[in-house]
Amino acid sequence: MAKGSANEKLDLRYLRNIGIIAHIDAGKTTTTERILYYTGMIHKIGEVHEGAATTDWMAQEKERGITITAAAITSSWTRHDQAYTINLIDTPGHVDFTAEVQRSLRVLDGGVVVFDGVAGVEPQSETVWRQANEYKVPRICFINKLDRTGASFERSLDSIRKRLTSNPIPIQYPYGDGDAFKGIVDLFSMELVTYGNDLGTDIKRVEIPADLREEAEEARQQMMDAIIEADEALTEKFLMEEEISDEELHAALRRATIANKAQPILCGSALKNKGVQMLLDAVIDFLPSPLDIPSVTGTDPNDEEVLLERQPSDEEPLSALVFKIATDPFVGRLAFIRVYSGVLRTGSTVTNSTQGKRERIGRLVRMFADKREDIEEIHAGDIAAALSLKNTFTGETLSAPDKPIVLEKISFPVPVIEIAIEPQSNADRDKMADALHKLAEEDPTFQVKTDEETGQTLLKGMGELHLEVLVDRLRREFKVDANVGKPRVSYREAITKSVRIDTTFKRQTGGSGQYARVVMEFEPITESDLEGAEESSDRKIFRDEQFIFEDQIRGGTIPKEWIKPTMMGVMDAMKGGVLAGTRWLVCGPSWLTVPSTTWTRPKWRSALRVRCA
């Protein structure tokens, strides 16, 4: 929605919630920047390589020239003399930040998949396509960068057909590839679209040149055949040999796209400002409004077997999903929300039905990347953000207190790599704990744990770049000085045979000095020891989870006050092995074949004999 109309009631027919998804460096952010320029949200095009893109607002994004966090922005586009609101999310393309794509697709109604005209389908293209399939998100495709040397529309289209479970239907055809890329053929109107200036604002529709006419007519026929095949009504009309109009083809392609039976293919060059306005038209024409997708379903928090349904209407009880938590250095904790039904209003009290807790809505804002606009309410079908939700996290549901519902949560991949981190000073220790807690709230694929064996604080993430960015944010945003290193490996040591130790302690400190002779016997645990592990009534035998301590001193030769400290010394020594200096796990040879994930803590039998002279 354009600024100034943020609190007006939405007509859901004229709303589009879309995401830009692709492999890294396919041109997502460049395409988004042009969309914002042509919709009037910005007045100067910022380039990614200059660190000036609107949606790449983080310092780390500007420096690296990549998208790290999904940025939401709202704009407006006029089509057929009707203004449409577009809630757009620019998602990352790097595999380390795939969770940002995952949670964005969970709440979006449609997607624009961008492909590099040289590389075609790339590894992360397949990943985001699979994620879109998982959430049944209708999508259109934009083959970008056709101005680059080596670009090929046909090769890219062929890779989409072969590598993705899709039914691509080209509705445009390029006039030239690479340096010879001059314009785009609209296969519906059969006109050539060219641009009279570098900004792409002087659009001209002319007759298709003679040297391209035959190719264009063949491409149009292929488009018509594919659309007719994807729509039963048109198939029947075709078999009856009735004439089919362009309007009917348009409507049929829209139905097929929303039903995920087909994906319209468009082309252009976002960097050269060609094809973006036609892409916006296609977003309006073919991607669904909230009214075109199935109603959201959830469960009753009091009975998970009861399924509930919510229609996309302001008159329905409130149901909303928090799909992202972000820490803003100026306003604090931001919760990004998709409202599926009802109206979320400032000052209202809602229920976090996932946790069964109440939340008060203090302030609502519409996001424009890193900028915000205060609004009074969020209507059904819309996306915005709330401030200061204390007990609500990613994937949780907000609902009306008297009509609770729990929507499907968002699933995230498991972290695959970890590093160790430690504060440089005691002053940084508390700051680091608070900062790591906030970062973990933001990113469900980022985990913090303390290794009990080594005492290290470990950060777990999706890759080296993921953790590198988080550590950089710790230093810049939260002013935490910390050292980063590799996690230490926890070695386990075990004795394998009985051994007798006979040692003498001497220390001359003046006077008579100190002298002691210590005799100790160590044995590995045996199965018979485990079978007879019940507590002994003999006060000279001590058992716990780790070992058995047996006092064999007779006749009070050694004062009993010395026995317990000796036992505690043995227990303390068990915490660090003699070979690697790490924690011991003392067990018999028969236990060595047990997988490490199923270790119990066996006992260690120790025979002790101490004599002092």
Coordinates of C-alpha atoms in Angstrom, one line a residue, residues 2 33 39 66 72 135 143 157 249 281 315 442 539 595:
A2 CA 1.3 3.4 -0.8
E33 CA 15.2 -2.3 -6.7
T39 CA 6.2 1.7 -8.4
I66 CA 24.5 -10.2 -1.0
A72 CA 9.7 -6.6 3.5
Y135 CA 4.0 -24.6 0.7
I143 CA 14.8 -15.2 -16.9
L157 CA 14.0 -22.5 -20.4
L249 CA -6.2 -17.6 -22.6
D281 CA 1.8 -6.6 -14.9
E315 CA -15.4 -10.3 10.0
E442 CA 15.8 -13.9 15.4
R539 CA 30.2 -47.8 55.4
P595 CA 27.6 -46.2 20.4

